[in-house]
Every structure is written in C-alpha cells, then in structure tokens.
XYZ file of C-alpha atoms in Angstrom:
230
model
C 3.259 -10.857 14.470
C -0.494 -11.045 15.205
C -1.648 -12.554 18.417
C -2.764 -16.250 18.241
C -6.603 -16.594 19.068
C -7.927 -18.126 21.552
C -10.418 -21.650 20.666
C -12.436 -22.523 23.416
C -14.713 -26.159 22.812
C -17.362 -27.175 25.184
C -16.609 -30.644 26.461
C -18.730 -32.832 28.608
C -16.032 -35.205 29.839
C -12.239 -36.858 29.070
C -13.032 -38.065 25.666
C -14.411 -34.281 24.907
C -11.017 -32.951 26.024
C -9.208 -35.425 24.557
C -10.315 -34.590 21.376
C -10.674 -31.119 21.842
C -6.822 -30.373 22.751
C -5.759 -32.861 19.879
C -7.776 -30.507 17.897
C -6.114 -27.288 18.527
C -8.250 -25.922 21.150
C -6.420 -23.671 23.301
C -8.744 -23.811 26.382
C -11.895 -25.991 27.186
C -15.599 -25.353 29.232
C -16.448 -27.989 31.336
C -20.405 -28.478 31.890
C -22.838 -31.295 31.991
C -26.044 -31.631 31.252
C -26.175 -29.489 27.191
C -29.896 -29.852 27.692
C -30.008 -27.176 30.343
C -27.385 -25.159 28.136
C -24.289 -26.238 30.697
C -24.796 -27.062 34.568
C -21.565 -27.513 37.201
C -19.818 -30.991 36.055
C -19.007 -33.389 39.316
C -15.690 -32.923 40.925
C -14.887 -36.174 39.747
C -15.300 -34.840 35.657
C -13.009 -31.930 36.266
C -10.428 -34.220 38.731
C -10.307 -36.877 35.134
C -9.957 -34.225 32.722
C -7.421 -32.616 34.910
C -5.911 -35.258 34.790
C -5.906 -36.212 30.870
C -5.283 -32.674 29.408
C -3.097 -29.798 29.757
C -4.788 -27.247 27.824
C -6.630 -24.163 30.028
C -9.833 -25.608 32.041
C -12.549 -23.091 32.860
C -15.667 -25.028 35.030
C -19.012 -23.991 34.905
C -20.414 -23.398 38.061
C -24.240 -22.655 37.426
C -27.011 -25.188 39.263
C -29.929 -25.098 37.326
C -31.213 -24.054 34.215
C -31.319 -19.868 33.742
C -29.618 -17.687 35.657
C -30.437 -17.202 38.894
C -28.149 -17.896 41.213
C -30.455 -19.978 43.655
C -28.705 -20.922 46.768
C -25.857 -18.519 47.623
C -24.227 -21.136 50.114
C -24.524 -24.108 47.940
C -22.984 -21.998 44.954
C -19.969 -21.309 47.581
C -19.912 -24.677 48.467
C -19.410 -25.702 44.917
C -16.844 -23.500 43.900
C -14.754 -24.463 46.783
C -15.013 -28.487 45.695
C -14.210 -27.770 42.337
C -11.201 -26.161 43.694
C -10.416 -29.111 45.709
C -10.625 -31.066 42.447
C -8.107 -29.093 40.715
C -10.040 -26.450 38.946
C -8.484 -23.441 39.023
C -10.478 -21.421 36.243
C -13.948 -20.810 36.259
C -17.283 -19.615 34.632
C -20.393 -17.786 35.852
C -22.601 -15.751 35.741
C -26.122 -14.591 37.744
C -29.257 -12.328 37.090
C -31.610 -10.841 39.497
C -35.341 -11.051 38.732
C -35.056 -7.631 36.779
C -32.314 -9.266 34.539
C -29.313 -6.726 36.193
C -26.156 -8.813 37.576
C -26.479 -10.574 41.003
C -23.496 -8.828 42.829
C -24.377 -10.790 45.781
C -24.154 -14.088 44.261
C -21.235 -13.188 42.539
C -19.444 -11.540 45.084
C -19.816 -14.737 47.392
C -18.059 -17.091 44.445
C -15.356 -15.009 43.346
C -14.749 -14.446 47.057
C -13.841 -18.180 47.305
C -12.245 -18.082 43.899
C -9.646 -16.354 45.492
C -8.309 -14.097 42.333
C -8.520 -17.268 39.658
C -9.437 -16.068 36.411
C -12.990 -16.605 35.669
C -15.634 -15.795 32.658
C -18.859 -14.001 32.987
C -20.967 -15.923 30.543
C -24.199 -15.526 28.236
C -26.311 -14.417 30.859
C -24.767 -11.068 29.907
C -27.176 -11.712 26.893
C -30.036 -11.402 28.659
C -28.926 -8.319 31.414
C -31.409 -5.650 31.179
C -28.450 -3.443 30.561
C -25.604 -5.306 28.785
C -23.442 -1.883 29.473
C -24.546 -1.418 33.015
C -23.949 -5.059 34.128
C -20.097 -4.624 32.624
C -19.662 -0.677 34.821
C -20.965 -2.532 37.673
C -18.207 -5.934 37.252
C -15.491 -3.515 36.379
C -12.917 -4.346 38.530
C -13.904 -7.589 40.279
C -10.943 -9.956 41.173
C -9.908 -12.702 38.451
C -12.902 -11.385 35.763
C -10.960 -11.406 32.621
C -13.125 -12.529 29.872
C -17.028 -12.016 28.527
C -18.675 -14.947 26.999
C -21.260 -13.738 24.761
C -23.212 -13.701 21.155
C -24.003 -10.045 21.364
C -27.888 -11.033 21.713
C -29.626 -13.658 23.314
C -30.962 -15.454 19.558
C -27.394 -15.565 18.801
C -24.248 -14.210 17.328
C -26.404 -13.607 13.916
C -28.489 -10.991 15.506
C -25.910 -10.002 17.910
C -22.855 -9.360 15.393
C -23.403 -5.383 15.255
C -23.535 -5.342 19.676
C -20.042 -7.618 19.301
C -18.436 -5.171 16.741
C -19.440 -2.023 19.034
C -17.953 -3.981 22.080
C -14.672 -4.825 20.708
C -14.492 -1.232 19.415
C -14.848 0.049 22.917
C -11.914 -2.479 24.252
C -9.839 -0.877 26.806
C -12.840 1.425 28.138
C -13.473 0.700 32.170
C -15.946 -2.400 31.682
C -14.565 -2.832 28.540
C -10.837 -4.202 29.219
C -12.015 -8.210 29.462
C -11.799 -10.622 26.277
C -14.775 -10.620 24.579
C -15.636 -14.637 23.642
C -17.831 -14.856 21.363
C -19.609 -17.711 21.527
C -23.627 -18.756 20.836
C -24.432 -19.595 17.347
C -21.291 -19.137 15.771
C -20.821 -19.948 12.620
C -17.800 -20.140 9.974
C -18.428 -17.506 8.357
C -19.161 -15.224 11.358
C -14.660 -15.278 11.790
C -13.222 -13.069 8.904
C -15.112 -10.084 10.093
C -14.645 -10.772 13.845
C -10.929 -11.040 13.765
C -11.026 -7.496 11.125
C -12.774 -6.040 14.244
C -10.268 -7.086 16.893
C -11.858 -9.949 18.302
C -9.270 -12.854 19.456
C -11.566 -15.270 21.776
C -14.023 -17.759 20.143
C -16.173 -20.339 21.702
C -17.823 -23.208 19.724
C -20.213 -26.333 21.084
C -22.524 -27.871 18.685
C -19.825 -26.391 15.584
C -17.096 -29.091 17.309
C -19.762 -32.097 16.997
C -21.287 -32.031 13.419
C -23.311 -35.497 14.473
C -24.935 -33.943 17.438
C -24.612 -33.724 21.422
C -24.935 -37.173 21.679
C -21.834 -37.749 19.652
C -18.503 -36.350 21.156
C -16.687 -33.750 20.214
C -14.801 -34.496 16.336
C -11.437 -33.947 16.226
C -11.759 -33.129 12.634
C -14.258 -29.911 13.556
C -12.311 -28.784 15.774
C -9.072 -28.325 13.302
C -11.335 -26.829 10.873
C -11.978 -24.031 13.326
C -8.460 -23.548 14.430
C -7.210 -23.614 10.719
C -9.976 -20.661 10.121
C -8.560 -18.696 13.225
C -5.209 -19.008 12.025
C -6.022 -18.299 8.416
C -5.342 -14.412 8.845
C-alpha cells in the first residue's frame, strides 16, 4: 500500500487549526504576521493551539521579514520559549549576505532544539547554491524535511528543480522530505506524487476568500481528497 502524504496548512491561530485538522491536514505551520510571509507566533498562539489540536505542530521561528537571521541570542532565546510553550517541532531557516546558509545562526537554534525535528524552509529558494546549502546541512540534528517551490517565483517555475530533487532522494543532502510548498496549485499534485513526492504545503490554497478570512474547512478536504486520489 502506498504511503499516505503528508498535508501541511499554514494557520495563524486556534480557529486556523481547528479547521485545518477537521480538514484532513496531517501537520500545521504556525506563523503570524502573512504580510511578512510568516514571523515567530507568541508563546501564547502555540500554548492555545497546543492545546486545541493534536495534529503535528511545526513553529516558525524567523524575526523579521527575509532571511537573515538578525540577532543570534534573541533567535536562541526564542526557540527556547517556544519550547517552554509546548512546541516541540520547528521551522527555519537563515542566509548570509551572499545568499549561502547561516551555519552560525543555525547551529545556535538547533543547538537549543535539542534533536526535535525541524524544517529548513523557502529560504532554500533563494541560497546561492540550492545544492551546496543541502551538502553543507547534511547531517544536522532533528533536520528532516525541505520546504520549498523549487524557485523563488514559485512551484510553476520551480517544478523541473522539484522533480530533479526528489529523483536524487536518498543522496547525502538529499535524504530529508521535500515539502513542496509556494504557489501550489491543484494541478501541480498528479505529477508530483508520479515523481515521488509525499509532503505538500498549502496557505492561501486553504483560504479561497483571502488571509483575512480563516482557513476553510472545505479547501482543505479538497486538497486531502486530491492527495489521496492516487
């Protein structure tokens, strides 16, 4: 029997998750602020949805717009509050100013992360070297998935980088999920599951009315049907 895959909704809050889960999502992305494409939620967000859902919780933890990790400390101190708040999945991701991974940065959270699973996100979009940045994460503790479109416009331009990359699964850089995620669309699925792919990751696609309508119940089983439909 094939392997279930994975649905992963944005949500902003407890009604998001609510929804979400009675949806069929299998796992949930915790951000505020949609405007700056996903900032850390408070510890009080992820202690209520914690609290209201059961399905898998991965928290942002990015400060500010972009990708640069900013303050190394405060990033530290963040990830260890959202732990105190009952996170215990996680998602990041930092550039230097020549676009190759901040091992620095990221070394310092996933040190505090203390081996929970965690996703590097869409700043692997816009790495310098997409193949690079993945040798040089290979191995680090609790990194088991890659969200990504396969280019930074979207998962339009980016579906022949995405059907390379899940061709190369099990290659050292290579063994994470690949999530794809970033302009997704419907119709993007048959070919994506033909090529292996088993982790998707949908936003605006779960709220048809817009981010300042939560996420539809309705959308969400729509996607799930179309993941299952194989």
């Amino acid at each position: 029997m094939s392997k279930r895959a994975v649905l992963e909704v944005i949500a902003l809050g407890v009604e998001d998750a609510v929804a979400a889960q009675a949806g069929g999502a299998d796992r949930l992305e915790l951000v505020t602020d949609m405007a700056a494409d996903g900032l850390t939620p408070s510890a009080a967000t992820v202690a209520a949805v914690r609290r209201a859902v059961d399905v898998s919780l991965r928290v942002m933890i990015r400060p500010a717009d972009g990708f640069a990790a900013g303050d190394v400390d405060r990033l530290a101190g963040a990830a260890e509050e959202l732990r105190e708040a009952g996170a215990s999945e996680f998602v990041l991701g930092f550039l230097d100013g020549g676009g190759a991974v901040d091992l620095t940065a990221v070394e310092r959270v996933v040190a505090v992360l203390d081996g929970c699973p965690w996703t590097f996100h869409r700043a692997i979009d816009r790495a310098a070297d997409r193949d690079a940045l993945r040798k040089q994460l290979d191995g680090m503790p609790g990194l088991d998935t890659y969200l990504t479109a396969g280019s930074a416009d979207g998962v339009g331009d980016g579906l022949p980088v995405l059907l390379t990359e899940a061709g190369r699964s099990g290659e050292p850089g290579y063994e994470q999920r690949l999530l794809v995620g970033g302009g997704l669309r419907l119709e993007h699925v048959p070919v994506l599951l033909e090529a292996g792919v088993d982790g998707f990751h949908i936003g605006g696609a779960a709220r048809p009315r817009g981010w300042d309508e939560p996420v539809s119940v309705e959308a969400v089983t729509r996607w799930r049907a179309a993941l299952d439909a194989r």
